[in-house]
Coordinates of C-alpha atoms (C1' of nucleotides) in Angstrom, one line a residue:
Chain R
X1 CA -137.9 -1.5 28.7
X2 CA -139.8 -2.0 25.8
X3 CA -143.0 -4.0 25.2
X4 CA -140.5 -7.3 23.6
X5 CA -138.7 -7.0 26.6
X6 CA -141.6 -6.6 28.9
X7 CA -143.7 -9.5 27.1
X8 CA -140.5 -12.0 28.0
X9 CA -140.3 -10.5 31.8
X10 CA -143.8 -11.8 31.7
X11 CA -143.0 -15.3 30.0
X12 CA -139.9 -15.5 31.8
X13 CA -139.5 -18.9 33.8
X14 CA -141.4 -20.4 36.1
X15 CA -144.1 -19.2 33.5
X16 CA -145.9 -21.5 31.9
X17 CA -148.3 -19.9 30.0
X18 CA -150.1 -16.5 29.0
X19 CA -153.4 -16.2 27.9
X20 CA -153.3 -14.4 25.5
X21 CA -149.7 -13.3 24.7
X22 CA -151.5 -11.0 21.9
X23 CA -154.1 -9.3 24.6
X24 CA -150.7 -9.0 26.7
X25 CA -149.3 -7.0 23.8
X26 CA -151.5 -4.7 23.5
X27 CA -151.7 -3.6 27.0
X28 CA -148.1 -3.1 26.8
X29 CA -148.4 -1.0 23.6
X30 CA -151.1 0.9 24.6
X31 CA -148.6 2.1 27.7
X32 CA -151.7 1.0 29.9
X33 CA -151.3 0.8 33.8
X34 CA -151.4 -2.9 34.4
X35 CA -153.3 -4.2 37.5
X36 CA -152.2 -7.4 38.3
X37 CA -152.9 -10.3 41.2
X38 CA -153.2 -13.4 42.8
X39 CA -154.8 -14.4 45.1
X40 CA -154.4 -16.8 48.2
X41 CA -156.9 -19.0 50.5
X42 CA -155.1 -18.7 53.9
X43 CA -154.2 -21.8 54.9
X44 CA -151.3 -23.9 56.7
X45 CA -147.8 -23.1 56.2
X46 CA -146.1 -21.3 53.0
X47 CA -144.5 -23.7 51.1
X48 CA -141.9 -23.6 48.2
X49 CA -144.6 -23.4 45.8
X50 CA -146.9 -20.5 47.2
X51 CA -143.8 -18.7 48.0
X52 CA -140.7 -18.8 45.8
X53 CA -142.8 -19.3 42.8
X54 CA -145.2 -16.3 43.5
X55 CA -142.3 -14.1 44.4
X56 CA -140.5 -15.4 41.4
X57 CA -143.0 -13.7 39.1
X58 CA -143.9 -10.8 41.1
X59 CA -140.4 -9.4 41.1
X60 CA -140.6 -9.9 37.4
X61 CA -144.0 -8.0 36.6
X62 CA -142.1 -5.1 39.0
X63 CA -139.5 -4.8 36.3
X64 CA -141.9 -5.0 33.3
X65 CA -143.8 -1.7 35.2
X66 CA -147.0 -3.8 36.3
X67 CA -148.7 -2.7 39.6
X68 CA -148.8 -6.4 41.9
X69 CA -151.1 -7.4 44.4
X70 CA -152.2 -10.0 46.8
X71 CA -155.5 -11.1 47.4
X72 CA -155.9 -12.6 50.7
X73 CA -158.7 -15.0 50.2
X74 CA -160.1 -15.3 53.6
X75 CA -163.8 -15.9 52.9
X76 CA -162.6 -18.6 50.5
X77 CA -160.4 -20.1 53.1
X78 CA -164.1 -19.9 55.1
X79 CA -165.9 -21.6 52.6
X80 CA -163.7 -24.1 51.8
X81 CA -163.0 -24.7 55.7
X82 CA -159.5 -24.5 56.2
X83 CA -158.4 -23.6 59.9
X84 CA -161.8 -25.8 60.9
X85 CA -163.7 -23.4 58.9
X86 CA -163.2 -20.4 62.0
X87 CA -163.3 -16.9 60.1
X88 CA -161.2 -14.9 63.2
X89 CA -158.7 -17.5 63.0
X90 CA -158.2 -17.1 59.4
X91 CA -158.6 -13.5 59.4
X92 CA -155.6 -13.0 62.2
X93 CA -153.1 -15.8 60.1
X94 CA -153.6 -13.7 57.2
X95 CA -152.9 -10.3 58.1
X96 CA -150.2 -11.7 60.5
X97 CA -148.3 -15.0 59.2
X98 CA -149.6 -15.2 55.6
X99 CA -148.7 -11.3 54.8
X100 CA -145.4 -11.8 56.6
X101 CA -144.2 -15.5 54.4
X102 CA -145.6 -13.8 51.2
X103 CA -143.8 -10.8 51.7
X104 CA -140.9 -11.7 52.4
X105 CA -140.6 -14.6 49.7
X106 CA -141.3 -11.8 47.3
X107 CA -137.6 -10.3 48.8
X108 CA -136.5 -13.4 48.8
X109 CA -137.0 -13.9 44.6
X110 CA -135.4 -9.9 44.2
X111 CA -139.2 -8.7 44.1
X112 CA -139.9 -5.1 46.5
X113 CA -143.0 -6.2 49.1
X114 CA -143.5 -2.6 49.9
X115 CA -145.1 -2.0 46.0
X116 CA -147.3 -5.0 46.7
X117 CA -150.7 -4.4 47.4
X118 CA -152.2 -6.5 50.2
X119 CA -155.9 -6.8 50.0
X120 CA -157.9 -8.8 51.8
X121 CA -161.4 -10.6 51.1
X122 CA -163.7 -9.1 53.4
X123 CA -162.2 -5.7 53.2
X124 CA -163.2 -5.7 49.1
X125 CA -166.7 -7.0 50.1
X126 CA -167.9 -4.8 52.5
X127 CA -170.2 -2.7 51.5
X128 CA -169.9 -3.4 47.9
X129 CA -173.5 -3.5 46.1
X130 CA -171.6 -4.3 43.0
X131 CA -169.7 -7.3 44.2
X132 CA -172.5 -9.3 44.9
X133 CA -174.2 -7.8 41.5
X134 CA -171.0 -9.5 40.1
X135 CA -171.1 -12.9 41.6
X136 CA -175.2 -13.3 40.4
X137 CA -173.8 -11.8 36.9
X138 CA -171.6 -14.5 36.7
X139 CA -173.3 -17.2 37.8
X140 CA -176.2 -16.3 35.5
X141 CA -173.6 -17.3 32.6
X142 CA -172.4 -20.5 34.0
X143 CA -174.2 -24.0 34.7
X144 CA -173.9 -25.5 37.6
X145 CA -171.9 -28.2 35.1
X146 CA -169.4 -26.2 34.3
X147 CA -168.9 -24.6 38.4
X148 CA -168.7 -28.3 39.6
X149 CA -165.6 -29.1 36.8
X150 CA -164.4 -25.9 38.5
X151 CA -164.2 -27.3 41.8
X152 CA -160.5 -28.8 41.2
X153 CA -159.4 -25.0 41.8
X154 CA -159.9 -25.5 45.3
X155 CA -158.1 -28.4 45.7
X156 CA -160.8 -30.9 45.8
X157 CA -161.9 -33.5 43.6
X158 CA -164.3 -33.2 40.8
X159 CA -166.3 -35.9 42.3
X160 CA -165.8 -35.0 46.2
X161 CA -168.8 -33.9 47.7
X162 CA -168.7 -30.7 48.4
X163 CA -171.9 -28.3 49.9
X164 CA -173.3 -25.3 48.3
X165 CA -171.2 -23.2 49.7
X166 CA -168.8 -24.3 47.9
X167 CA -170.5 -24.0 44.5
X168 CA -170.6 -20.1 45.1
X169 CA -166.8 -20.0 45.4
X170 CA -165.5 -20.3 41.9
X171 CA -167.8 -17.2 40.6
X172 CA -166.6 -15.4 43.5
X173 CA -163.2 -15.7 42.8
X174 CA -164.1 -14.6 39.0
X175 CA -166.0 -11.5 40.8
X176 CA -162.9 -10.8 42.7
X177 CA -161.0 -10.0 39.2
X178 CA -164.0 -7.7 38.0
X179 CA -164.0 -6.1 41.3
X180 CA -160.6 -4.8 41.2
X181 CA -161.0 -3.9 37.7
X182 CA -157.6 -6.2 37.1
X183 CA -156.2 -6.7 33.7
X184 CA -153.5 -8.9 34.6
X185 CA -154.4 -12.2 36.9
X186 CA -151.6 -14.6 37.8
X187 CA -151.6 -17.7 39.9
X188 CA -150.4 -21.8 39.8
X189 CA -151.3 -23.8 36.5
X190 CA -154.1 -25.4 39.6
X191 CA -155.9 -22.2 39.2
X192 CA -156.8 -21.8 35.5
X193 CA -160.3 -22.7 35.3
X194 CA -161.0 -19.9 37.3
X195 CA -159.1 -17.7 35.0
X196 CA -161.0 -18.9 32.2
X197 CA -164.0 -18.8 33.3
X198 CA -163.0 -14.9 33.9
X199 CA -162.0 -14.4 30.3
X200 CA -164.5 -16.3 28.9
X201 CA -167.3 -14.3 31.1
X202 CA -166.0 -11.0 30.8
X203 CA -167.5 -10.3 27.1
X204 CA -170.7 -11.1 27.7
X205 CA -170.9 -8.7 30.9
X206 CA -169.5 -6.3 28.6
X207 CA -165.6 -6.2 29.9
X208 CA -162.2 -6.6 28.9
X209 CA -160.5 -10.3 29.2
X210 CA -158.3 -10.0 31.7
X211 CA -155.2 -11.2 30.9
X212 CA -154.2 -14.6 32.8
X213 CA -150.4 -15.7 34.0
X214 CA -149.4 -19.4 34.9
X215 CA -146.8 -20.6 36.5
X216 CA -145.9 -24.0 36.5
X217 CA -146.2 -26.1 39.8
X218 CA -143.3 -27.3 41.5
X219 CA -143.4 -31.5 42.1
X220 CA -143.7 -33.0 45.2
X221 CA -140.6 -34.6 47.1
X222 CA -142.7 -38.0 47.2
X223 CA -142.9 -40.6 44.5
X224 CA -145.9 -39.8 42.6
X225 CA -148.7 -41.7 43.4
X226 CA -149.2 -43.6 39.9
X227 CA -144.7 -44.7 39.0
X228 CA -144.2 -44.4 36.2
X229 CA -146.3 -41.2 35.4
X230 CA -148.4 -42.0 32.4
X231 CA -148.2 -38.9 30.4
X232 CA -151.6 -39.1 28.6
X233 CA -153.1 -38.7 32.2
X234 CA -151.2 -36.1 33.2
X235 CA -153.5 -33.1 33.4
X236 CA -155.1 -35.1 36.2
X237 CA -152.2 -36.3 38.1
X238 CA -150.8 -33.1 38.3
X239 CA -152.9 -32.6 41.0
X240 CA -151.6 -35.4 43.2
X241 CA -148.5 -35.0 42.4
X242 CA -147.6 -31.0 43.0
X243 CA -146.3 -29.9 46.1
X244 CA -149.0 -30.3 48.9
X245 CA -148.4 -28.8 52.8
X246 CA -150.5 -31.3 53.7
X247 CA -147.6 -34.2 52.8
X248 CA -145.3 -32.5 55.1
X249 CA -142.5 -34.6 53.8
X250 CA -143.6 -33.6 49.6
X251 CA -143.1 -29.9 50.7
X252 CA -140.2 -27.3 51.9
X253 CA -141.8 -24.3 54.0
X254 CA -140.3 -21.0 53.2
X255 CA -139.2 -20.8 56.8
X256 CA -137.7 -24.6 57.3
X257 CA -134.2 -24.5 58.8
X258 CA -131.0 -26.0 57.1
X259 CA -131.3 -29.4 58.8
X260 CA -135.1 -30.2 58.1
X261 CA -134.4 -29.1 54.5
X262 CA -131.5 -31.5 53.7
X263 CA -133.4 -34.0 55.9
X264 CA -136.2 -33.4 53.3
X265 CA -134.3 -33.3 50.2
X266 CA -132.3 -36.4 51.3
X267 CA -135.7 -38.5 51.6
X268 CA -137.2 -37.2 48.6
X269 CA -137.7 -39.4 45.5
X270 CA -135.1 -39.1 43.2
X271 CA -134.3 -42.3 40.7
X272 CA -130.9 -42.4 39.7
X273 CA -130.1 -41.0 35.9
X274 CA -134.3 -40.6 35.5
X275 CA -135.0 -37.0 34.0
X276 CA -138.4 -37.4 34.0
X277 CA -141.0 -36.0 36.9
X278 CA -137.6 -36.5 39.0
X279 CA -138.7 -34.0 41.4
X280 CA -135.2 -32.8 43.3
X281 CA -134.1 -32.5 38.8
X282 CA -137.7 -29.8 38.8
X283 CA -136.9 -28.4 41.8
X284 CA -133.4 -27.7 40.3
X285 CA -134.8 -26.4 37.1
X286 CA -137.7 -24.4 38.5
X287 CA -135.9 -22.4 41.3
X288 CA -132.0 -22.5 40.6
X289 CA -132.0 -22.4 37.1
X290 CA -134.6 -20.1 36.2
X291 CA -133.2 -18.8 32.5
X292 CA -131.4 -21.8 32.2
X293 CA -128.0 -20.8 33.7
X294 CA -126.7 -20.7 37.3
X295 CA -123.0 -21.2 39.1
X296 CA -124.2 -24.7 40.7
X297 CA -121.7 -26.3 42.7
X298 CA -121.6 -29.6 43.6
X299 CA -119.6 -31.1 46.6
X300 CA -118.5 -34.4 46.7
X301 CA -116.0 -36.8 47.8
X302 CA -112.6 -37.1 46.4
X303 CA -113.5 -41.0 45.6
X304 CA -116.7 -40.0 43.8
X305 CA -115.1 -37.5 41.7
X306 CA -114.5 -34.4 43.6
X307 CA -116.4 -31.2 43.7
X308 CA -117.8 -29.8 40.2
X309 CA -119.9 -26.7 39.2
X310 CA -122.4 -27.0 36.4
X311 CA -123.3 -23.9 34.7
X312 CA -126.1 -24.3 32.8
X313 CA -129.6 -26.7 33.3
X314 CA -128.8 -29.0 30.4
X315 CA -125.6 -29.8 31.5
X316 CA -126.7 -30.7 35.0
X317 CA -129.7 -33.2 33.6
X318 CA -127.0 -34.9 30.7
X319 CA -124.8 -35.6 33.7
X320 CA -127.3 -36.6 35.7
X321 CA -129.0 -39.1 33.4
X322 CA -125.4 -40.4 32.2
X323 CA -124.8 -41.1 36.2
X324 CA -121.8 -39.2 36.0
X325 CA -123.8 -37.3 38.7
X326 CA -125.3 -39.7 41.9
X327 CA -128.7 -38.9 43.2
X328 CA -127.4 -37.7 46.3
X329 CA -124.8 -35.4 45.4
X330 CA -127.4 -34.0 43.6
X331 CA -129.7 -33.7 46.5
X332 CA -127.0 -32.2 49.0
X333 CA -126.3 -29.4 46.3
X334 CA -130.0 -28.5 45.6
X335 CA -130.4 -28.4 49.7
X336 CA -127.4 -26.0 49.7
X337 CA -128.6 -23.9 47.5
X338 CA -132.1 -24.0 49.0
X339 CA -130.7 -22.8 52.3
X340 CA -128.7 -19.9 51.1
X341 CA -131.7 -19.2 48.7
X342 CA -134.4 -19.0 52.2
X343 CA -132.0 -17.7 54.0
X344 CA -134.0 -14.0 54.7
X345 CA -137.2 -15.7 55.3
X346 CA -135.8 -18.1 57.6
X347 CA -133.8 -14.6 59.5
X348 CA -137.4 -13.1 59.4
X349 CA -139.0 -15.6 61.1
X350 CA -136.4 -16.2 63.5
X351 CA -137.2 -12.6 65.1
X352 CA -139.4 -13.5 68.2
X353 CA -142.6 -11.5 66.8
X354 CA -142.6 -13.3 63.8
X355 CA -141.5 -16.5 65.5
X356 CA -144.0 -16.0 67.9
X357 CA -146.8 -15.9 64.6
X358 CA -145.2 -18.9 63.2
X359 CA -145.5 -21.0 66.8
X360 CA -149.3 -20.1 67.1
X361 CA -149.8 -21.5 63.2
X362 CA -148.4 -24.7 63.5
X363 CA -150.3 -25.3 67.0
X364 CA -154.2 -24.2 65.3
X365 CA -155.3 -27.0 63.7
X366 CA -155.2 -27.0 60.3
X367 CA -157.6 -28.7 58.2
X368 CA -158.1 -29.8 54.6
Chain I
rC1 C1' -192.6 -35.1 57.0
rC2 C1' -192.5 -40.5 55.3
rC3 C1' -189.8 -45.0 53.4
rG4 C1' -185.1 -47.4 52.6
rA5 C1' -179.6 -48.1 52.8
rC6 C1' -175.5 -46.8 55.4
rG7 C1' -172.2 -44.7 59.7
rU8 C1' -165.7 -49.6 62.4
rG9 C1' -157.9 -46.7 63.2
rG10 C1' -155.5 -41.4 58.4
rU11 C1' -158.3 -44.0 54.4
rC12 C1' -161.1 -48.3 52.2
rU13 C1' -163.2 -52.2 54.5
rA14 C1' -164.2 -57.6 57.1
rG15 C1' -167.1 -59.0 61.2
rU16 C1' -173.5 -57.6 62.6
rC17 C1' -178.4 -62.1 60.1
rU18 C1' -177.0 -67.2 64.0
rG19 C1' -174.3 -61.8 70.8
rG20 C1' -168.7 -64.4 73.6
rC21 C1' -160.9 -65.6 72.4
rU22 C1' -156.5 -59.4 72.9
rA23 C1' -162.3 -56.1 66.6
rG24 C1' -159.3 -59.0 61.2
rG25 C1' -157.3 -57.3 56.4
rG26 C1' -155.6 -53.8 52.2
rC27 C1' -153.5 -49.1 51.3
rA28 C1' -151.1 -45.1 53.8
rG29 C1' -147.7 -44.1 58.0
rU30 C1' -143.3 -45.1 61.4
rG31 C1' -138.6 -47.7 62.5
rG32 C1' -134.8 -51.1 60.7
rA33 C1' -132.1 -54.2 56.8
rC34 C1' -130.2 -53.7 51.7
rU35 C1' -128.4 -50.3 48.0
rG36 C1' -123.3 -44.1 48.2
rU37 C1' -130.1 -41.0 47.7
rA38 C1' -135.1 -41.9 47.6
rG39 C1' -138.1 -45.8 45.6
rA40 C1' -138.7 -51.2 45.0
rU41 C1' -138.0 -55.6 48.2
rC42 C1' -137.6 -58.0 53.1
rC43 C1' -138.4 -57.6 58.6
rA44 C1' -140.7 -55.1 62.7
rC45 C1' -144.3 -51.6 64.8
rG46 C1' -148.2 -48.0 66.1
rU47 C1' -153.0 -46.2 66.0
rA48 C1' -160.3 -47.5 66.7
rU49 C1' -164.6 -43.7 72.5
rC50 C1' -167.0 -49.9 66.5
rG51 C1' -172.0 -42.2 65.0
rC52 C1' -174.4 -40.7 70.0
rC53 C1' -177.6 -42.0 74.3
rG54 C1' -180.2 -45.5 76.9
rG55 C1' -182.0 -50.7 77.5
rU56 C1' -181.8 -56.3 77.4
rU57 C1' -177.8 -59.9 78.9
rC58 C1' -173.0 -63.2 82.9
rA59 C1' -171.3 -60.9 78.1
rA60 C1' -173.2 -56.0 72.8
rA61 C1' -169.7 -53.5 66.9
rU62 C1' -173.4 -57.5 66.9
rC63 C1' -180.2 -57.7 69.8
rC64 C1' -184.1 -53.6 71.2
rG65 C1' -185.6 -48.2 71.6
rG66 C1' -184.5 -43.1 70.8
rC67 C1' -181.5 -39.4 68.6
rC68 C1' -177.8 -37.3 65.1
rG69 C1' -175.4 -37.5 60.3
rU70 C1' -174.7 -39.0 55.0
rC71 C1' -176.9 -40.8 50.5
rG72 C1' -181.2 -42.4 47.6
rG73 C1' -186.5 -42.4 46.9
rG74 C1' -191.3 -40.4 48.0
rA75 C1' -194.8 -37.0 49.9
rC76 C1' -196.1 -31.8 50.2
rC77 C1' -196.7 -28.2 45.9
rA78 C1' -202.9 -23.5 48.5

RNA sequence: CCCGACGUGGUCUAGUCUGGCUAGGGCAGUGGACUGUAGAUCCACGUAUCGCCGGUUCAAAUCCGGCCGUCGGGACCA
């Protein structure tokens, strides 16, 4: 493969952008070994958007050569108190449940789990003089301005009150790059501000910018909050309108069995022949059609037209918006799809050890 | 450490001064009706140790005392 065809593994769809696609270059052409992650607070269940998406993109950095890891983020998920804020609890969900969902969503998206790196927070920390050097370098070239805008990376609000604790977590995360001496860091659109922080930072400590991947967020099943979306806000809605496991019924867990995931899709919001933030349309485009083309076949009843198969993502949104396709025809296919689609993590955590992992999660409380 | 404001269902909040019907409302949520989906609309419904402890009283979210927490201000600064 050569660096053209690399560079467009790594722009490939669900990406949304590359900072900088130059800097990616010449990584590429200087045949350098790429060390990429991304990194994960451990928190509630794996959802469509943690999962798919992050496989998605994993399994095409395998092809392009790049050496993938994932950073499980358990002091994070400490400081910003998910699981009630208890460290043994998060530490046992993340080398249990969290490595299990992630790895096997990685299968899922034709990604190999066994090349991933798993790495977890405390194990890069201990003992490390020259992590916490990191975290004072960095925070010695950022105000306490700029870490509060920050904040949004952990999914709070700018304005939320949060406790100094907190404050500390966004120049950890950029010590966390520096640490593992990564050239290649890749999360959700939500996580840029870390990322740039990183690149911006890494000069004046006398480093190379990492290289940053984003990958767009998948919608929510819900009607957005503000309907309709005004676009010149829409940096900031984003946020209330992605994906969240905390709106069980804006979410699909990697794991969710056929009927919970057509019960799902057939509640989601989905105005008839809108194209716009229509999320079961995204959801379509994101995970089915991925380069734009996919055998999509849609069941239906004789009196509404029989059963059709679109082939490419345009075609599916033109008939869609002309209402030669219904709403719910449209759901029922995306659900069909979604179930063959999850269909190994589902089997995986259907085997009683894994099960048993699963069970325990969903009975610990889980906080936001 | 001192002064002040505040602490009511998931969330925002009314009620506290002038104690007293089943602590009211908005949003969110749930169920149903209507649409071949969802939403919108209409109908119905659930949920509160009124921060904690004690006191006064026939009766306390409401009055009194103490404590805890949040926010703001002040003091301390050899």
């Amino acid at each position: 493969m050569d660096t053209t065809e690399k560079i467009a593994m790594v722009k490939r769809p669900p990406t949304e952008e590359v900072l900088t696609t130059a800097d990616l270059k010449t990584f590429f052409d200087e045949g350098r070994h790429i060390r990429h992650y991304i990194g994960f607070e451990i928190s509630g269940l794996i959802h469509l958007g943690t999962g798919l998406m992050t496989g998605a993109k994993i399994a095409d950095f395998q092809k392009a050569g790049i050496d993938c890891s994932v950073f499980l983020a358990d002091w994070h998920a400490w400081i910003n108190n998910k699981f009630g804020g208890d460290m043994e609890t998060i530490q046992r969900v993340a080398v249990g449940y969290f490595k299990e969902g992630l790895a096997v969503s990685i299968a899922a998206m034709g990604g190999d789990p066994d090349k991933v790196r798993f790495v977890m927070g405390s194990e890069l920390y201990r003992d490390s003089e020259s992590y916490w050097t990191n975290v004072i370098n960095i925070s010695k070239n950022l105000t306490l301005a700029r870490v509060r805008k920050s904040i949004t990376i952990m999914g709070r609000q700018q304005a939320e009150d949060v406790n100094f604790a907190q404050l500390i977590y966004p120049p950890m995360q950029v010590a966390d790059i520096f640490e593992q001496d990564l050239s290649l860091v890749h999360s959700g659109m939500d996580q840029r501000k870390a990322h740039v922080i990183a690149r911006e930072v890494a000069p004046k400590l006398v480093r190379e910018k990492p290289v940053a991947v984003h990958h767009r967020l998948l919608l929510g099943l819900n009607q957005p909050p503000v309907w309709p979306v005004e676009k010149e806000k829409l940096r900031e809605l984003w946020s209330q309108m992605k994906m969240s496991k905390s709106i069980p019924k804006s979410a699909v867990f990697i794991h969710d069995s056929p009927e919970e995931i057509h019960d799902k899709l057939k509640q989601a919001f989905c105005p008839a022949q809108n194209t716009d933030f229509n999320p079961v349309l995204d959801w379509a485009k994101t995970i089915l059609f991925r380069d734009g083309e996919a055998e999509f076949v849609v069941h239906r009843p004789k009196k509404f037209g029989g059963d059709i198969t679109l082939y490419d993502y345009s075609s599916l949104e033109t008939a869609f918006a002309q209402g030669d396709l219904h709403p719910l025809d449209l759901k029922t296919a995306v659900a069909e799809r979604l179930v063959d689609l999850l269909a190994p993590a589902r089997d995986h955590f259907s085997k009683p050890k894994y099960a048993k992992m699963l069970e325990e999660l969903k009975e610990i409380k889980v906080t936001r």
